[in-house]
PDB file of C-alpha atoms and ligand atoms in Angstrom:
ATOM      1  CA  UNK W  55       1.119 -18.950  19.090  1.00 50.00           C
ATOM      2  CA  UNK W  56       2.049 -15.012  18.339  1.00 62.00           C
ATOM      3  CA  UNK W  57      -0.037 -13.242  16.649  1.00 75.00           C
ATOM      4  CA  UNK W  58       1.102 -12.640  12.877  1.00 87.00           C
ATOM      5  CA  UNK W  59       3.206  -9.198  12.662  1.00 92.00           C
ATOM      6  CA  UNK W  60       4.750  -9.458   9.169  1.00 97.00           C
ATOM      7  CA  UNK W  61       3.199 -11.064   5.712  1.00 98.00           C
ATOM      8  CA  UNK W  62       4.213 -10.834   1.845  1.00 98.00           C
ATOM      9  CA  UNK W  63       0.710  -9.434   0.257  1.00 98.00           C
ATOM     10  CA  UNK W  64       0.542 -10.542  -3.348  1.00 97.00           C
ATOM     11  CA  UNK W  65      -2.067  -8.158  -5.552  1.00 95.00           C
ATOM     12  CA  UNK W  66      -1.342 -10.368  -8.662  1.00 90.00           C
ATOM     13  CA  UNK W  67      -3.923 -12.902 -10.190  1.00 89.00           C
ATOM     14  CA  UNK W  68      -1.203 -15.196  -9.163  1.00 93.00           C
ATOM     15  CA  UNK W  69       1.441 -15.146  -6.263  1.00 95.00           C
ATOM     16  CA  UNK W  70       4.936 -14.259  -8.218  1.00 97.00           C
ATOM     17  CA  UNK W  71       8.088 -16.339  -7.414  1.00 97.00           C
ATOM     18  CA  UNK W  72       9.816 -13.496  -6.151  1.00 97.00           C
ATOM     19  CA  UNK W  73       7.082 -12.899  -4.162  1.00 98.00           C
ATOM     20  CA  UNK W  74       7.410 -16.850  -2.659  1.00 98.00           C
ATOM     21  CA  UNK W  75      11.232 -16.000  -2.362  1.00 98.00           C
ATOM     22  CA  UNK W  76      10.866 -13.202  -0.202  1.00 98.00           C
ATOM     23  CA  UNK W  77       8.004 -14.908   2.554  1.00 98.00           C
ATOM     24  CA  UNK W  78      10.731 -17.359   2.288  1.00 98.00           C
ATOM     25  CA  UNK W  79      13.371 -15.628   3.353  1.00 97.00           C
ATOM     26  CA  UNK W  80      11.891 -13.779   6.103  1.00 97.00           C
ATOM     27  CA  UNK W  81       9.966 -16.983   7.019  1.00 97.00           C
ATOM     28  CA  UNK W  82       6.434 -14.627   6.781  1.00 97.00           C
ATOM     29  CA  UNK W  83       3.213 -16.223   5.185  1.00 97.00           C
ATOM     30  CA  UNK W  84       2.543 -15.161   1.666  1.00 98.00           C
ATOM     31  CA  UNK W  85      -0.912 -13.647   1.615  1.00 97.00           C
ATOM     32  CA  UNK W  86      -3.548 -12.952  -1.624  1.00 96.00           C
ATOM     33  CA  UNK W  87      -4.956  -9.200  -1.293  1.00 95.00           C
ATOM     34  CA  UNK W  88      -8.235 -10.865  -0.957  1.00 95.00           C
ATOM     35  CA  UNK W  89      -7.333 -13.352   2.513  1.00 95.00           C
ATOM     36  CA  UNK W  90      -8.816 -11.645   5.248  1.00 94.00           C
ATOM     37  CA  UNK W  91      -6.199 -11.604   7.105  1.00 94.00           C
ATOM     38  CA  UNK W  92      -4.342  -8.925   4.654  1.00 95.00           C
ATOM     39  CA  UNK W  93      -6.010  -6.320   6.121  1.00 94.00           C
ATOM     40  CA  UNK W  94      -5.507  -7.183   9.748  1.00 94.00           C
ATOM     41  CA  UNK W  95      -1.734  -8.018   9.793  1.00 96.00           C
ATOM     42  CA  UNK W  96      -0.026  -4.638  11.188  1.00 94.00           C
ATOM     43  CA  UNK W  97       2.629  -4.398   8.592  1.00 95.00           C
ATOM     44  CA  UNK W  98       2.885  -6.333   4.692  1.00 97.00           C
ATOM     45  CA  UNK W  99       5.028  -6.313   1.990  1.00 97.00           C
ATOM     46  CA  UNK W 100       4.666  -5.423  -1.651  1.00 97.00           C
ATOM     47  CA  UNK W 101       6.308  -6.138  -4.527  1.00 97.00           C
ATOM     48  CA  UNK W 102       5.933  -3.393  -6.869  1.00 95.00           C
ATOM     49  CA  UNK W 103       7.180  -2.437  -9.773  1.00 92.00           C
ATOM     50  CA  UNK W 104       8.918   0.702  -8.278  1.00 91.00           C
ATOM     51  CA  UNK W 105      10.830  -1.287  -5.551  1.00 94.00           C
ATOM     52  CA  UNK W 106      10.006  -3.618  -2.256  1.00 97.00           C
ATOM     53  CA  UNK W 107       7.627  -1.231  -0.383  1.00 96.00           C
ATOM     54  CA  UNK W 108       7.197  -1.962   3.260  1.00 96.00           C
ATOM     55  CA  UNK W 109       3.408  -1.002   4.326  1.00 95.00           C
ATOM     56  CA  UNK W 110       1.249  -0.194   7.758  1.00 93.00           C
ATOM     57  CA  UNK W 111      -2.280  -1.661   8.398  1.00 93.00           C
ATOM     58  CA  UNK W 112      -1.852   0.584  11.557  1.00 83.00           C
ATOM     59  CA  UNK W 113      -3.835   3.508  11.981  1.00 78.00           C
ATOM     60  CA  UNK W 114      -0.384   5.849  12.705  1.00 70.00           C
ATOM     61  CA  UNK W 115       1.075   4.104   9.516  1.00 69.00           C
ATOM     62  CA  UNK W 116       2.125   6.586   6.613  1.00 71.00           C
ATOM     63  CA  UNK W 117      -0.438   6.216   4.039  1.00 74.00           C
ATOM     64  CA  UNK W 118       2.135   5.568   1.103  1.00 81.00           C
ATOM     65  CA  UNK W 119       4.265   2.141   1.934  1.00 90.00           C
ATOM     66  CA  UNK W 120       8.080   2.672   2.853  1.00 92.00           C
ATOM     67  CA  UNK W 121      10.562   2.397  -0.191  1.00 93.00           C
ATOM     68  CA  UNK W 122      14.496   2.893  -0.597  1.00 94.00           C
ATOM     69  CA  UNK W 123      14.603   5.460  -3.201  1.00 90.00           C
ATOM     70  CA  UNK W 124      17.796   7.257  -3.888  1.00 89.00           C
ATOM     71  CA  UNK W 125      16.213   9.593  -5.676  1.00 82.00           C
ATOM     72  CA  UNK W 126      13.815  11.179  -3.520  1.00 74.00           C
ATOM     73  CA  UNK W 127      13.953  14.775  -3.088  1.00 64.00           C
ATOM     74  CA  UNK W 128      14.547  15.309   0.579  1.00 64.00           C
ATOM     75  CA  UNK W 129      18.068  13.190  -0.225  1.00 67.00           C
ATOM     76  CA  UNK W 130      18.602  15.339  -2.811  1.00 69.00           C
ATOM     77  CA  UNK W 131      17.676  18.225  -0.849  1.00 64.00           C
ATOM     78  CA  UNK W 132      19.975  17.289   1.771  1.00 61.00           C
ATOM     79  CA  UNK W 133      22.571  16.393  -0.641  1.00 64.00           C
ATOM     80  CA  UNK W 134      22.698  19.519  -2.055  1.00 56.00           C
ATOM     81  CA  UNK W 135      22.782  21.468   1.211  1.00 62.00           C
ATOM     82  CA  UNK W 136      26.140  21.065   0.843  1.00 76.00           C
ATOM     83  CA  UNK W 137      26.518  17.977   3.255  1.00 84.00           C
ATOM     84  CA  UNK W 138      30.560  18.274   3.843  1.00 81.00           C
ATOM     85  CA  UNK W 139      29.200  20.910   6.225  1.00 84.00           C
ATOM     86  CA  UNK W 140      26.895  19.038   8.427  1.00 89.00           C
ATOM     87  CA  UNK W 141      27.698  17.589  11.459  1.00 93.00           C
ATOM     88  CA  UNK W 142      27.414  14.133  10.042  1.00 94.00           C
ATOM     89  CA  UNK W 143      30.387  14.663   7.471  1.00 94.00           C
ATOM     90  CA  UNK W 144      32.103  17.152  10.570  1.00 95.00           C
ATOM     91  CA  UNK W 145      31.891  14.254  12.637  1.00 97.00           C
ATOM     92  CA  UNK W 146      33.194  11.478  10.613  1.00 96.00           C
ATOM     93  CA  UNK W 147      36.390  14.023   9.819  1.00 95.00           C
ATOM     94  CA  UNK W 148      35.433  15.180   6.384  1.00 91.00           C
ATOM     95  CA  UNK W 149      36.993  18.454   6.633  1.00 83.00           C
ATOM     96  CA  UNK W 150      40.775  17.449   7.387  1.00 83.00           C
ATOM     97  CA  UNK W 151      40.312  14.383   4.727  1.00 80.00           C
ATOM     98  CA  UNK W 152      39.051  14.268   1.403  1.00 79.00           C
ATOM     99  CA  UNK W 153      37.711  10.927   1.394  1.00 86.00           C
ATOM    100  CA  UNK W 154      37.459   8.162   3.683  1.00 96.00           C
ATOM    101  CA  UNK W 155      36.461   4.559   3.823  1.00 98.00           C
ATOM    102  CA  UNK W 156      33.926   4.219   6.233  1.00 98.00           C
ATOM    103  CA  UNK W 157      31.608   0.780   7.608  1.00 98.00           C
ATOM    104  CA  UNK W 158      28.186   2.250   8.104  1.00 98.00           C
ATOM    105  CA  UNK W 159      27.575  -0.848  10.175  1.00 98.00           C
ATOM    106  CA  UNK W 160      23.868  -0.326  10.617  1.00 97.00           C
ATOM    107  CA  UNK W 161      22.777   0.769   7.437  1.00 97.00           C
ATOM    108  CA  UNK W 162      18.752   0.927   7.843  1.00 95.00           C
ATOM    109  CA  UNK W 163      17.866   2.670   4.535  1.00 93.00           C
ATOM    110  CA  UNK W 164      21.155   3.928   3.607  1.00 95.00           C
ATOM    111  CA  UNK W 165      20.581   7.517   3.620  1.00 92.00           C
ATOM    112  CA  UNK W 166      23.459   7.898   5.829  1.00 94.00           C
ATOM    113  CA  UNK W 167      25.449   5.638   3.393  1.00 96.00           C
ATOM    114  CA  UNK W 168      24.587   7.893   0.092  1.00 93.00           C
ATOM    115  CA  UNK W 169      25.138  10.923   1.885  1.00 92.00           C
ATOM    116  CA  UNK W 170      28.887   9.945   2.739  1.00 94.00           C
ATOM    117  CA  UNK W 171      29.110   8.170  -0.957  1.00 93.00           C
ATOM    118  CA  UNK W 172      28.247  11.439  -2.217  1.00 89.00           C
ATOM    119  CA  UNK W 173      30.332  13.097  -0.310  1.00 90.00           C
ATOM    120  CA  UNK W 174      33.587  10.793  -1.277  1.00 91.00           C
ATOM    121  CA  UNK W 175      33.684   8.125   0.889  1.00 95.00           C
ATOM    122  CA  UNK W 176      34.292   4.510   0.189  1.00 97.00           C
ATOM    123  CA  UNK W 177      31.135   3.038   2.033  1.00 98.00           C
ATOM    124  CA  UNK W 178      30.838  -0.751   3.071  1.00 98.00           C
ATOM    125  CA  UNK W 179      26.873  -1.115   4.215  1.00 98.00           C
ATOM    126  CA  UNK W 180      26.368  -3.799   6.645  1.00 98.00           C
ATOM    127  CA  UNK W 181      22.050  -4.455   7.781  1.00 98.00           C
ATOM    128  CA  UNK W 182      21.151  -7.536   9.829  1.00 97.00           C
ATOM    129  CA  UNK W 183      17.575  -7.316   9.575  1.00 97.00           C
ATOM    130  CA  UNK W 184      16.617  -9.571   6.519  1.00 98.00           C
ATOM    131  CA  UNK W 185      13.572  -7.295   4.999  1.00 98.00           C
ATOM    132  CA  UNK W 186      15.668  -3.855   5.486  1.00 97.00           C
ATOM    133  CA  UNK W 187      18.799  -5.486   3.791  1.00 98.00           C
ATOM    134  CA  UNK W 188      16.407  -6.771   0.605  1.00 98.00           C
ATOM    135  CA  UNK W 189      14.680  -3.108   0.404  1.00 98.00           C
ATOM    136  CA  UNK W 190      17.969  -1.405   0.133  1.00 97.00           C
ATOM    137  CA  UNK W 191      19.751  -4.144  -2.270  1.00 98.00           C
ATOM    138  CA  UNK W 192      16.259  -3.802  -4.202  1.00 97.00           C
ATOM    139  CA  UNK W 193      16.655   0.442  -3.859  1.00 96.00           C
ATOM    140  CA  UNK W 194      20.394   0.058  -4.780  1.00 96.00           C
ATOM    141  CA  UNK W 195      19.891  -1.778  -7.782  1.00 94.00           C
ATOM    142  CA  UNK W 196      17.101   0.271  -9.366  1.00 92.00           C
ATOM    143  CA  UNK W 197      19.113   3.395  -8.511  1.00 91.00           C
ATOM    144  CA  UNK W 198      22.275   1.649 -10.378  1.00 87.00           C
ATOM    145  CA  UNK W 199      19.971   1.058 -13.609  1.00 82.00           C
ATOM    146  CA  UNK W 200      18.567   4.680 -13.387  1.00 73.00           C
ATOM    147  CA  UNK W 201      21.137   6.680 -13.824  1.00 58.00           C
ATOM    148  CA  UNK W 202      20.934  10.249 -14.707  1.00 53.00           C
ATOM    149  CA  UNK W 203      18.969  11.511 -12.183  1.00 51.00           C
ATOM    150  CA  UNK W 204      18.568  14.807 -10.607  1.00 51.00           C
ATOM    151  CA  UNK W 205      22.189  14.298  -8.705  1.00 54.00           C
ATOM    152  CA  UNK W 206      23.701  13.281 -12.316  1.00 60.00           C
ATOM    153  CA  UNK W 207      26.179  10.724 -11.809  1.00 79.00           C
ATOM    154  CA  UNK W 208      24.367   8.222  -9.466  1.00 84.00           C
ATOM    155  CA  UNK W 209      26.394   5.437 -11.022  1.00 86.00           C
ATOM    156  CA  UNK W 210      29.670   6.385  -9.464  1.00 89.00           C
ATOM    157  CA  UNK W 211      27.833   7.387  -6.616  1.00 90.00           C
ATOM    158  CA  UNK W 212      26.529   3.578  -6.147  1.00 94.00           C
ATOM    159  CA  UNK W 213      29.765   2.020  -7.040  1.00 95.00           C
ATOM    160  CA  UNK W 214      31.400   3.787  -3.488  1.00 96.00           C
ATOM    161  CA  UNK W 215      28.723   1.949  -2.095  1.00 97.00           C
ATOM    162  CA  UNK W 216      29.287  -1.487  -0.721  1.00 98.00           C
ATOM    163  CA  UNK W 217      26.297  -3.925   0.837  1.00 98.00           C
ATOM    164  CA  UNK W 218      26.693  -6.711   2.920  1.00 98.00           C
ATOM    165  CA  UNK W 219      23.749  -8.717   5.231  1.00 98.00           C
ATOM    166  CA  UNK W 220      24.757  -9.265   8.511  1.00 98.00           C
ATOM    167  CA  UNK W 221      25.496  -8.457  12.121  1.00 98.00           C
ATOM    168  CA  UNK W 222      28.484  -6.163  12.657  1.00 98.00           C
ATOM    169  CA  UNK W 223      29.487  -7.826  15.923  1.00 97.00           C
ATOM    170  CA  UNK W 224      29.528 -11.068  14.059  1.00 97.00           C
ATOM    171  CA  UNK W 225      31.232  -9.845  10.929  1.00 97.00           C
ATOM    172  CA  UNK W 226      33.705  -7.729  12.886  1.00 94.00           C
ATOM    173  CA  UNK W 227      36.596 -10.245  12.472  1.00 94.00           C
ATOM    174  CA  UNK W 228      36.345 -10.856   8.418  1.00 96.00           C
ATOM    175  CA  UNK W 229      35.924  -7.146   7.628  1.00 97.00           C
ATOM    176  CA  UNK W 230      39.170  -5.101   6.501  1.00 97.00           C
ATOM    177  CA  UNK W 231      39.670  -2.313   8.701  1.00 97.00           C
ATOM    178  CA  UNK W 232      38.633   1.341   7.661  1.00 97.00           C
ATOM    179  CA  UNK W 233      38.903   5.072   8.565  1.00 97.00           C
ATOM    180  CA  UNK W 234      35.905   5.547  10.347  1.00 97.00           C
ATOM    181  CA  UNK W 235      32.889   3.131  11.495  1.00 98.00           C
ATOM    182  CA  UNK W 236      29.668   4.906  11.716  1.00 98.00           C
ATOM    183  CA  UNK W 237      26.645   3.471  13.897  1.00 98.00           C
ATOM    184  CA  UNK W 238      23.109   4.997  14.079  1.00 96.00           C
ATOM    185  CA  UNK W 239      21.748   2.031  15.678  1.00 93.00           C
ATOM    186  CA  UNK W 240      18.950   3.390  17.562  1.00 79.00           C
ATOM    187  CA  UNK W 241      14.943   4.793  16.221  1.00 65.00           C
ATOM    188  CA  UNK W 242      14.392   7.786  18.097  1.00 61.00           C
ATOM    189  CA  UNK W 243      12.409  10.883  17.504  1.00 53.00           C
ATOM    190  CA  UNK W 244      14.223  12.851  15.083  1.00 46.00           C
ATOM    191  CA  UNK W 245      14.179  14.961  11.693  1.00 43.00           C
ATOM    192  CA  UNK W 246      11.098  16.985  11.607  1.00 41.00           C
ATOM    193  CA  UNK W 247       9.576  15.944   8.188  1.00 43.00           C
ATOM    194  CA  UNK W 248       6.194  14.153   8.610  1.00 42.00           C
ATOM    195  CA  UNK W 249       7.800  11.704   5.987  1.00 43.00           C
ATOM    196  CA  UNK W 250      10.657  10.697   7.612  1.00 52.00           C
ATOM    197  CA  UNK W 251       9.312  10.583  10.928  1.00 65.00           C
ATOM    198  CA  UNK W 252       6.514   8.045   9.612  1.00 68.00           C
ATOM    199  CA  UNK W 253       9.360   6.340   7.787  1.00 76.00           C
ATOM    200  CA  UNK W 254      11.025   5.857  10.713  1.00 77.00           C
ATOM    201  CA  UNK W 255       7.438   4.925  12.787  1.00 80.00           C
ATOM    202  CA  UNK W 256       7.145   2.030  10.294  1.00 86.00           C
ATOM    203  CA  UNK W 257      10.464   0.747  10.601  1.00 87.00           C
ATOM    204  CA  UNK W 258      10.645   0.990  14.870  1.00 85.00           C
ATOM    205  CA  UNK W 259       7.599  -1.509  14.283  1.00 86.00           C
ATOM    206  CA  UNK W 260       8.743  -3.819  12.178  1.00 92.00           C
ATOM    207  CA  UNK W 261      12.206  -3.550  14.575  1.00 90.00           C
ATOM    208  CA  UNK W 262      10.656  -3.300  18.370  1.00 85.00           C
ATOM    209  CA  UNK W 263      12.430  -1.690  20.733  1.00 81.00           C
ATOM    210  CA  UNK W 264      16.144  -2.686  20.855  1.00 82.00           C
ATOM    211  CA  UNK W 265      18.595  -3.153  24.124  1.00 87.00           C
ATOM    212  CA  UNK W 266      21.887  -0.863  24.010  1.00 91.00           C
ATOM    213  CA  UNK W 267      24.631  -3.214  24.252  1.00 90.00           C
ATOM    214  CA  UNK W 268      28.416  -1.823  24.215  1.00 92.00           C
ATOM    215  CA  UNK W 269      29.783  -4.806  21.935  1.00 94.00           C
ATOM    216  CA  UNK W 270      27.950  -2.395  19.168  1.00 96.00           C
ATOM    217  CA  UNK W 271      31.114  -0.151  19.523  1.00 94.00           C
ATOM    218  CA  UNK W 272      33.380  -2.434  20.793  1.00 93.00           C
ATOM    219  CA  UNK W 273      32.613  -3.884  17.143  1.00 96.00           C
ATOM    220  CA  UNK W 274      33.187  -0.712  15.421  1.00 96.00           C
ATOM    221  CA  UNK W 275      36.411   0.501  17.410  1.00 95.00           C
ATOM    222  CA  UNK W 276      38.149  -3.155  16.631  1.00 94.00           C
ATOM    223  CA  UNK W 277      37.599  -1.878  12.937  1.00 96.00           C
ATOM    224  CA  UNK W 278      38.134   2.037  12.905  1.00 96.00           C
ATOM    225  CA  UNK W 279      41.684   2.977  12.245  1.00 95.00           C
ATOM    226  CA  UNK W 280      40.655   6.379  13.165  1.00 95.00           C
ATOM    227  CA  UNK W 281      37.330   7.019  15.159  1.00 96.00           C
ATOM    228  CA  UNK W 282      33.931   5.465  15.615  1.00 97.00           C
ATOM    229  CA  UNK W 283      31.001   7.956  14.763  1.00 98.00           C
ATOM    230  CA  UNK W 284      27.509   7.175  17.000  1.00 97.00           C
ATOM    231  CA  UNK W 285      24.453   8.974  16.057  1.00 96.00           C
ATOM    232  CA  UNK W 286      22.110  10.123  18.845  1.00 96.00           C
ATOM    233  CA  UNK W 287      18.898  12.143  19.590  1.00 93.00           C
ATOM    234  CA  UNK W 288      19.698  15.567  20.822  1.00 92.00           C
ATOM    235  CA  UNK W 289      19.112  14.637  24.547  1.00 92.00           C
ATOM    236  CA  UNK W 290      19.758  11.006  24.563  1.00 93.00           C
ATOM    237  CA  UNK W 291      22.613  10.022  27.081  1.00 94.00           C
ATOM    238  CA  UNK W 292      26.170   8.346  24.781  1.00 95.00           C
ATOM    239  CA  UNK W 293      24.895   4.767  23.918  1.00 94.00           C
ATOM    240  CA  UNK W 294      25.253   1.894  26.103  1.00 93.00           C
ATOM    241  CA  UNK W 295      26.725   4.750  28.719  1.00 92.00           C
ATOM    242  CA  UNK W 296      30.187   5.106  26.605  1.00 92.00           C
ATOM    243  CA  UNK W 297      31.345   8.500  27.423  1.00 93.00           C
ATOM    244  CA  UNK W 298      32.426   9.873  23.891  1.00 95.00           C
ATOM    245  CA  UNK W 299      35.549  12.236  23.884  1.00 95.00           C
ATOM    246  CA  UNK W 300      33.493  15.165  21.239  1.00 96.00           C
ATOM    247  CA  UNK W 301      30.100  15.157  19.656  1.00 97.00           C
ATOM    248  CA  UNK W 302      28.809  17.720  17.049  1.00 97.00           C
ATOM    249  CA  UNK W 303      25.045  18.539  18.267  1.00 95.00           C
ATOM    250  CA  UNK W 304      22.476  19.817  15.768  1.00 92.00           C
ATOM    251  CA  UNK W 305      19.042  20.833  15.934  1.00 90.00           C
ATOM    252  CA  UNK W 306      17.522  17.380  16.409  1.00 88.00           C
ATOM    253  CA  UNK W 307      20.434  14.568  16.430  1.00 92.00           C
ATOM    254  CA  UNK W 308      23.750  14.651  17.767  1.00 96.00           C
ATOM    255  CA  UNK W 309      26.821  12.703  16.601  1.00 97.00           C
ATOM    256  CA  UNK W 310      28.611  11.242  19.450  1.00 97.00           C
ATOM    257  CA  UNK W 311      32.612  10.934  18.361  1.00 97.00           C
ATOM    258  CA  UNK W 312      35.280   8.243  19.855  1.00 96.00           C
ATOM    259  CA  UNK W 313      38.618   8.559  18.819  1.00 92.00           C
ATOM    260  CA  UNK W 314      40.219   4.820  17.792  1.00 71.00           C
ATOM    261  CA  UNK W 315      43.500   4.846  19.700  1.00 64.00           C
ATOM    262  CA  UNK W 316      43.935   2.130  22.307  1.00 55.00           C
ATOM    263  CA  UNK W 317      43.069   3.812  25.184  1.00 51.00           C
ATOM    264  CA  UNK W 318      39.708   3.742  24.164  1.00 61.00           C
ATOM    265  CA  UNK W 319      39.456   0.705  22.601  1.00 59.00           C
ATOM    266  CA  UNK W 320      40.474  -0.752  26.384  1.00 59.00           C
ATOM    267  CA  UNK W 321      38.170   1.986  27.404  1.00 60.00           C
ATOM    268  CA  UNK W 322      35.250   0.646  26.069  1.00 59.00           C
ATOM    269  CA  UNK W 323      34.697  -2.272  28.183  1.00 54.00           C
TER     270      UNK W 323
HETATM  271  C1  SAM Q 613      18.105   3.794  12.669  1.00 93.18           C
HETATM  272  S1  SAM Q 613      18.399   2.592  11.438  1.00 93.18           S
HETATM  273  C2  SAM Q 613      19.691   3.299  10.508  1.00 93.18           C
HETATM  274  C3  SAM Q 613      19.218   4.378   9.586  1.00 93.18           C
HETATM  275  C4  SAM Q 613      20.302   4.788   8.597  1.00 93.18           C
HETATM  276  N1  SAM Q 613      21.351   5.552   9.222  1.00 93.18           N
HETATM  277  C5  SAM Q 613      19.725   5.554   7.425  1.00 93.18           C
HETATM  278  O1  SAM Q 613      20.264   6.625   7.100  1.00 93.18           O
HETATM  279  O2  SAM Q 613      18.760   5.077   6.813  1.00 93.18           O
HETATM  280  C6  SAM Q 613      19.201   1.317  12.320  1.00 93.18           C
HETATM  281  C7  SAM Q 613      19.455   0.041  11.494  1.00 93.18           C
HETATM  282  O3  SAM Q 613      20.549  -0.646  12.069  1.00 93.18           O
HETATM  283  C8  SAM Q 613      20.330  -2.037  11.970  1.00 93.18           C
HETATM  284  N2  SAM Q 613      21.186  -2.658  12.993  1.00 93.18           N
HETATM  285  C9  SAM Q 613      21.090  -2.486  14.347  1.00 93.18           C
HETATM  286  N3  SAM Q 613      22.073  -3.174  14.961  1.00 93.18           N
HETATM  287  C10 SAM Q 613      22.815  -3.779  13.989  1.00 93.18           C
HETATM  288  C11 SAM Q 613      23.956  -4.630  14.001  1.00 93.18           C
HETATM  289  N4  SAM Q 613      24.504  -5.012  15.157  1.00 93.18           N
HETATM  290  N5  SAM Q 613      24.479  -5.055  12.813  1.00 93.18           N
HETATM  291  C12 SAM Q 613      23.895  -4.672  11.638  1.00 93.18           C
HETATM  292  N6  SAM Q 613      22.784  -3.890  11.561  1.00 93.18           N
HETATM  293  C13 SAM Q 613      22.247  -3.446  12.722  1.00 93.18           C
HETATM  294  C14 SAM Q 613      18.830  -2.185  12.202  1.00 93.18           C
HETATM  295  O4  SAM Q 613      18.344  -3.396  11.625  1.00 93.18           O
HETATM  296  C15 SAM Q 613      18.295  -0.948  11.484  1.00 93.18           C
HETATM  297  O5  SAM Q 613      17.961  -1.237  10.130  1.00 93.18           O
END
């Protein structure tokens, strides 16, 4: 049998439905705080009144759980750091177009996704993975119900923003086409903020390591009317080995660029 990876902790005198619902749905055991076993799993869930927080047992673990907050400051920070000119919003072709519709087709936390919602864009999210796809529903609803924030009207900024559970490969063929599909499929060692990178530490556990596999962007080109976005590290080689025809390279990341015409949609083999 493998050893237990994932569990729903419940810190209430009594385990909550929603709390049965979601060990449920990611077929986890539900756990009191008090079963030994809470403290040895590597990573738990809690359901707390400020969102779904994802949480490390492990010794590299951030101390403070993993939550989808739209509000946090180093979104807003970014935000306002005026995003059109980053090489995200330079890469998916901001500066010749207003706004786009884009498929951010693997949608982790959606930071991506608000940035480009913020920014304009029309933004269908698409997650596979059952627990990241609950946090951000979870992070997108409280954000919908709290408006007013710091980046005022977070309302409109939600209703650009589109979530769907599934595989993009799968739900290629029942998607409308868009503008631009953008993929950041991969964990890799990036931003420099002791947050995010422990943000990103907790969530390359609960994922594992994942294969490169060129249906990914075969996916995203069947969809793009205009060109598929990839994010990269800085170094990393173009995913699955698909030679991109630009990239925008920043400090840390790099955004590979494929232009959706048919030669390379029979490029990408
Ligand atoms: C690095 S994270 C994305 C981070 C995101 N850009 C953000 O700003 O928070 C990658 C995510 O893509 C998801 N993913 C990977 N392949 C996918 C696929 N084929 N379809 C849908 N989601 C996928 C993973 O489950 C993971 O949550």
């Amino acid at each position: 049998m493998s050893p237990m990876r994932l569990a729903v902790i419940s810190r209430g005198r009594e385990c909550t439905e929603q709390e049965r619902q979601l060990a449920d749905l990611l077929a986890v055991p539900l756990l009191r705080a008090s079963d030994p076993m809470a403290v040895q799993v590597p990573l738990y869930v809690l359901l707390r009144a400020k969102g779904i927080t994802l949480c490390s047992n492990e010794p590299l673990g951030p101390r403070h759980g993993l939550i989808v907050d739209f509000s946090s400051t180093r979104l807003h920070n970014r935000q306002i750091d005026r995003f059109r000119q980053q090489n995200l919003a330079k890469a998916i072709g901001l500066k010749a177009h207003r706004t786009l519709t884009v498929i951010d087709a693997t949608a982790g936390l959606g930071m991506d996704a608000y940035l480009l919602a913020c920014a304009g864009c029309q933004v269908t999210l698409v997650e596979r993975h059952k627990l990241i796809h609950a946090m951000l529903a979870d992070g997108m609803k409280r954000a919908q119900s709290n408006d007013g924030g710091s980046d005022g009207n977070r309302a409109g900024i939600l209703a650009r923003m589109q979530l769907l559970r599934g595989d993009i490969v799968r739900l290629s063929d029942q998607l409308p086409r868009v503008d631009v599909v953008y993929l950041d499929p991969m964990f890799q060692e990036r931003g420099r903020t002791a947050r995010s990178g422990k943000g990103m530490y907790l969530l390359q556990s609960l994922l594992g390591d994942e294969e490169e596999d060129a249906c990914l962007i075969r996916a995203a080109a069947a969809l793009a009317r205009r060109r598929v976005v990839v994010k990269r590290a800085r170094h990393a080689a173009p995913y699955a080995d698909q030679r991109p025809d630009s990239h925008y390279q920043g400090s840390s990341s790099r955004y590979d660029v494929y232009h959706s015409h048919q030669a390379m949609r029979s490029r990408i083999a």
